[in-house]
Short mmCIF file of N, CA and C in Angstrom, two decimals:
data_model
loop_
_atom_site.label_atom_id
_atom_site.label_comp_id
_atom_site.label_asym_id
_atom_site.label_seq_id
_atom_site.Cartn_x
_atom_site.Cartn_y
_atom_site.Cartn_z
N VAL A 29 66.30 184.63 -46.05
CA VAL A 29 67.10 185.14 -44.94
C VAL A 29 66.78 186.61 -44.69
N ASP A 30 66.64 187.41 -45.73
CA ASP A 30 66.38 188.82 -45.56
C ASP A 30 65.05 189.08 -44.86
N GLN A 31 64.12 188.12 -44.91
CA GLN A 31 62.82 188.32 -44.31
C GLN A 31 62.79 187.96 -42.83
N ALA A 32 63.84 187.34 -42.33
CA ALA A 32 63.89 186.97 -40.92
C ALA A 32 64.10 188.21 -40.06
N PRO A 33 63.51 188.21 -38.86
CA PRO A 33 63.71 189.36 -37.97
C PRO A 33 65.18 189.56 -37.65
N LEU A 34 65.58 190.81 -37.45
CA LEU A 34 66.98 191.14 -37.18
C LEU A 34 67.52 190.36 -35.99
N GLU A 35 66.74 190.24 -34.91
CA GLU A 35 67.24 189.54 -33.74
C GLU A 35 67.51 188.07 -34.04
N MET A 36 66.76 187.47 -34.96
CA MET A 36 67.02 186.08 -35.31
C MET A 36 68.25 185.97 -36.20
N ARG A 37 68.43 186.93 -37.11
CA ARG A 37 69.61 186.90 -37.97
C ARG A 37 70.88 187.05 -37.15
N ALA A 38 70.80 187.74 -36.03
CA ALA A 38 71.97 187.95 -35.19
C ALA A 38 72.23 186.76 -34.27
N HIS A 39 71.29 185.82 -34.19
CA HIS A 39 71.43 184.66 -33.31
C HIS A 39 72.63 183.83 -33.73
N ALA A 40 73.37 183.35 -32.75
CA ALA A 40 74.60 182.61 -33.02
C ALA A 40 74.37 181.37 -33.88
N ASP A 41 73.22 180.71 -33.76
CA ASP A 41 72.98 179.49 -34.52
C ASP A 41 71.95 179.71 -35.63
N PHE A 42 71.88 180.92 -36.15
CA PHE A 42 70.92 181.19 -37.22
C PHE A 42 71.14 180.25 -38.40
N CYS A 43 72.39 179.95 -38.71
CA CYS A 43 72.68 179.03 -39.82
C CYS A 43 72.06 177.66 -39.58
N GLY A 44 72.18 177.17 -38.35
CA GLY A 44 71.59 175.88 -38.00
C GLY A 44 70.08 175.90 -38.07
N VAL A 45 69.49 177.00 -37.61
CA VAL A 45 68.03 177.15 -37.65
C VAL A 45 67.55 177.13 -39.10
N MET A 46 68.22 177.87 -39.95
CA MET A 46 67.82 177.94 -41.36
C MET A 46 68.07 176.61 -42.09
N ALA A 47 69.18 175.94 -41.78
CA ALA A 47 69.44 174.64 -42.40
C ALA A 47 68.36 173.63 -42.00
N SER A 48 67.96 173.65 -40.73
CA SER A 48 66.89 172.75 -40.28
C SER A 48 65.57 173.07 -40.97
N ALA A 49 65.29 174.36 -41.16
CA ALA A 49 64.07 174.76 -41.87
C ALA A 49 64.09 174.27 -43.32
N MET A 50 65.24 174.32 -43.95
CA MET A 50 65.36 173.82 -45.34
C MET A 50 65.07 172.32 -45.40
N ILE A 51 65.55 171.58 -44.40
CA ILE A 51 65.35 170.13 -44.38
C ILE A 51 63.88 169.78 -44.19
N GLU A 52 63.16 170.61 -43.45
CA GLU A 52 61.73 170.37 -43.28
C GLU A 52 61.00 170.46 -44.62
N VAL A 53 61.43 171.38 -45.47
CA VAL A 53 60.79 171.58 -46.77
C VAL A 53 61.35 170.63 -47.82
N PHE A 54 62.66 170.34 -47.73
CA PHE A 54 63.34 169.47 -48.69
C PHE A 54 64.00 168.32 -47.92
N PRO A 55 63.25 167.25 -47.59
CA PRO A 55 63.77 166.19 -46.74
C PRO A 55 64.93 165.40 -47.35
N GLU A 56 65.19 165.57 -48.63
CA GLU A 56 66.32 164.88 -49.24
C GLU A 56 67.66 165.51 -48.86
N LEU A 57 67.63 166.70 -48.29
CA LEU A 57 68.85 167.38 -47.87
C LEU A 57 69.37 166.82 -46.56
N LYS A 58 70.68 166.96 -46.35
CA LYS A 58 71.30 166.63 -45.07
C LYS A 58 71.96 167.90 -44.54
N ARG A 59 71.95 168.03 -43.22
CA ARG A 59 72.57 169.19 -42.58
C ARG A 59 74.03 168.88 -42.32
N VAL A 60 74.89 169.85 -42.55
CA VAL A 60 76.33 169.69 -42.34
C VAL A 60 76.82 170.78 -41.40
N ARG A 61 77.57 170.39 -40.39
CA ARG A 61 78.24 171.35 -39.52
C ARG A 61 79.72 171.38 -39.88
N GLY A 62 80.27 172.55 -39.87
CA GLY A 62 81.69 172.66 -40.19
C GLY A 62 82.16 174.09 -40.14
N THR A 63 83.01 174.44 -41.09
CA THR A 63 83.64 175.74 -41.14
C THR A 63 83.56 176.30 -42.55
N TYR A 64 83.28 177.58 -42.65
CA TYR A 64 83.40 178.29 -43.92
C TYR A 64 84.66 179.12 -43.83
N LEU A 65 85.60 178.90 -44.75
CA LEU A 65 86.83 179.68 -44.78
C LEU A 65 86.60 180.91 -45.64
N ASP A 66 86.23 181.99 -44.99
CA ASP A 66 85.92 183.26 -45.65
C ASP A 66 87.23 183.93 -46.04
N PRO A 67 87.35 184.37 -47.30
CA PRO A 67 88.62 184.98 -47.74
C PRO A 67 88.95 186.29 -47.03
N ILE A 68 87.96 186.92 -46.40
CA ILE A 68 88.19 188.17 -45.68
C ILE A 68 88.28 187.93 -44.17
N ARG A 69 87.29 187.23 -43.62
CA ARG A 69 87.17 187.07 -42.16
C ARG A 69 87.80 185.78 -41.63
N GLY A 70 88.30 184.92 -42.50
CA GLY A 70 88.91 183.68 -42.04
C GLY A 70 87.87 182.62 -41.70
N ALA A 71 88.27 181.69 -40.85
CA ALA A 71 87.43 180.54 -40.50
C ALA A 71 86.23 180.98 -39.68
N GLN A 72 85.04 180.55 -40.12
CA GLN A 72 83.78 180.86 -39.44
C GLN A 72 83.02 179.55 -39.22
N GLU A 73 82.62 179.27 -37.96
CA GLU A 73 81.76 178.11 -37.73
C GLU A 73 80.49 178.31 -38.53
N HIS A 74 79.99 177.21 -39.11
CA HIS A 74 78.85 177.36 -40.01
C HIS A 74 78.08 176.06 -40.11
N THR A 75 76.82 176.15 -40.52
CA THR A 75 75.96 175.00 -40.80
C THR A 75 75.28 175.24 -42.13
N TRP A 76 75.25 174.22 -42.98
CA TRP A 76 74.63 174.33 -44.29
C TRP A 76 74.03 172.98 -44.65
N CYS A 77 73.49 172.85 -45.83
CA CYS A 77 72.91 171.59 -46.29
C CYS A 77 73.65 171.09 -47.53
N VAL A 78 73.51 169.80 -47.78
CA VAL A 78 73.97 169.22 -49.04
C VAL A 78 72.84 168.37 -49.60
N ASP A 79 72.76 168.31 -50.93
CA ASP A 79 71.75 167.46 -51.55
C ASP A 79 72.33 166.05 -51.73
N PRO A 80 71.55 165.10 -52.26
CA PRO A 80 72.04 163.73 -52.40
C PRO A 80 73.31 163.61 -53.26
N ASP A 81 73.55 164.59 -54.13
CA ASP A 81 74.76 164.59 -54.97
C ASP A 81 75.91 165.35 -54.33
N LYS A 82 75.75 165.73 -53.06
CA LYS A 82 76.75 166.47 -52.28
C LYS A 82 76.94 167.91 -52.76
N VAL A 83 75.94 168.45 -53.45
CA VAL A 83 75.96 169.85 -53.86
C VAL A 83 75.55 170.69 -52.66
N ILE A 84 76.31 171.74 -52.37
CA ILE A 84 76.03 172.59 -51.22
C ILE A 84 74.80 173.44 -51.47
N VAL A 85 73.89 173.44 -50.49
CA VAL A 85 72.69 174.27 -50.50
C VAL A 85 72.78 175.07 -49.20
N ASP A 86 73.13 176.34 -49.30
CA ASP A 86 73.38 177.15 -48.11
C ASP A 86 72.38 178.30 -48.03
N PRO A 87 71.37 178.17 -47.17
CA PRO A 87 70.35 179.22 -47.10
C PRO A 87 70.85 180.53 -46.50
N THR A 88 72.04 180.53 -45.91
CA THR A 88 72.57 181.76 -45.32
C THR A 88 73.90 182.18 -45.96
N ALA A 89 74.12 181.76 -47.18
CA ALA A 89 75.38 182.05 -47.87
C ALA A 89 75.64 183.54 -48.06
N ALA A 90 74.59 184.35 -48.10
CA ALA A 90 74.76 185.79 -48.37
C ALA A 90 75.57 186.50 -47.29
N GLN A 91 75.73 185.89 -46.12
CA GLN A 91 76.51 186.53 -45.07
C GLN A 91 78.01 186.47 -45.32
N PHE A 92 78.43 185.64 -46.26
CA PHE A 92 79.86 185.44 -46.52
C PHE A 92 80.30 186.09 -47.82
N VAL A 93 81.59 186.38 -47.88
CA VAL A 93 82.20 186.83 -49.12
C VAL A 93 82.29 185.62 -50.05
N PRO A 94 81.86 185.75 -51.31
CA PRO A 94 81.97 184.63 -52.24
C PRO A 94 83.43 184.21 -52.43
N GLY A 95 83.62 182.96 -52.79
CA GLY A 95 84.96 182.46 -53.09
C GLY A 95 85.62 181.74 -51.94
N GLY A 96 84.89 181.56 -50.83
CA GLY A 96 85.45 180.82 -49.71
C GLY A 96 85.30 179.32 -49.91
N THR A 97 85.68 178.59 -48.88
CA THR A 97 85.66 177.13 -48.93
C THR A 97 84.83 176.57 -47.80
N TYR A 98 83.94 175.64 -48.11
CA TYR A 98 83.17 174.93 -47.10
C TYR A 98 83.98 173.71 -46.67
N MET A 99 84.15 173.56 -45.37
CA MET A 99 84.87 172.40 -44.84
C MET A 99 83.99 171.73 -43.79
N ALA A 100 83.52 170.52 -44.12
CA ALA A 100 82.69 169.77 -43.18
C ALA A 100 83.53 169.38 -41.97
N GLY A 101 82.87 169.32 -40.82
CA GLY A 101 83.55 168.87 -39.61
C GLY A 101 83.90 167.40 -39.72
N THR A 102 84.39 166.86 -38.64
CA THR A 102 84.76 165.45 -38.63
C THR A 102 83.89 164.69 -37.65
N GLY A 103 83.88 163.40 -37.78
CA GLY A 103 83.14 162.57 -36.84
C GLY A 103 81.65 162.53 -37.13
N ASP A 104 80.90 162.12 -36.12
CA ASP A 104 79.47 161.89 -36.27
C ASP A 104 78.67 163.17 -36.49
N ASP A 105 79.20 164.33 -36.08
CA ASP A 105 78.48 165.58 -36.26
C ASP A 105 78.54 166.10 -37.68
N ARG A 106 79.36 165.51 -38.52
CA ARG A 106 79.58 166.06 -39.84
C ARG A 106 78.30 166.09 -40.68
N LEU A 107 77.69 164.97 -40.92
CA LEU A 107 76.44 164.90 -41.69
C LEU A 107 75.33 164.46 -40.75
N LEU A 108 74.33 165.29 -40.62
CA LEU A 108 73.26 165.02 -39.68
C LEU A 108 71.92 164.93 -40.40
N ASP A 109 71.23 163.81 -40.22
CA ASP A 109 69.86 163.72 -40.71
C ASP A 109 68.98 164.27 -39.61
N ILE A 110 68.24 165.33 -39.90
CA ILE A 110 67.36 165.94 -38.92
C ILE A 110 65.94 165.48 -39.22
N PRO A 111 65.27 164.85 -38.27
CA PRO A 111 63.90 164.37 -38.55
C PRO A 111 62.94 165.52 -38.81
#
């Protein structure tokens, strides 16, 4: 994440872009859309990955204060297999 250009890091869907990039390298991952409940900033829309054991793999986690909660969205958008 630190190596990405500043304008890309500021992009509203940078999390989604990075999660998709992770899936290209690690196809066993699934992309998840939902909310990160940041203990300082509150609810933040977010996209991350999970492995087959449902362990969170978040390539952009450094933007958040540790100790928050990941909450997957509901419905069909929750777990997305990206080709």
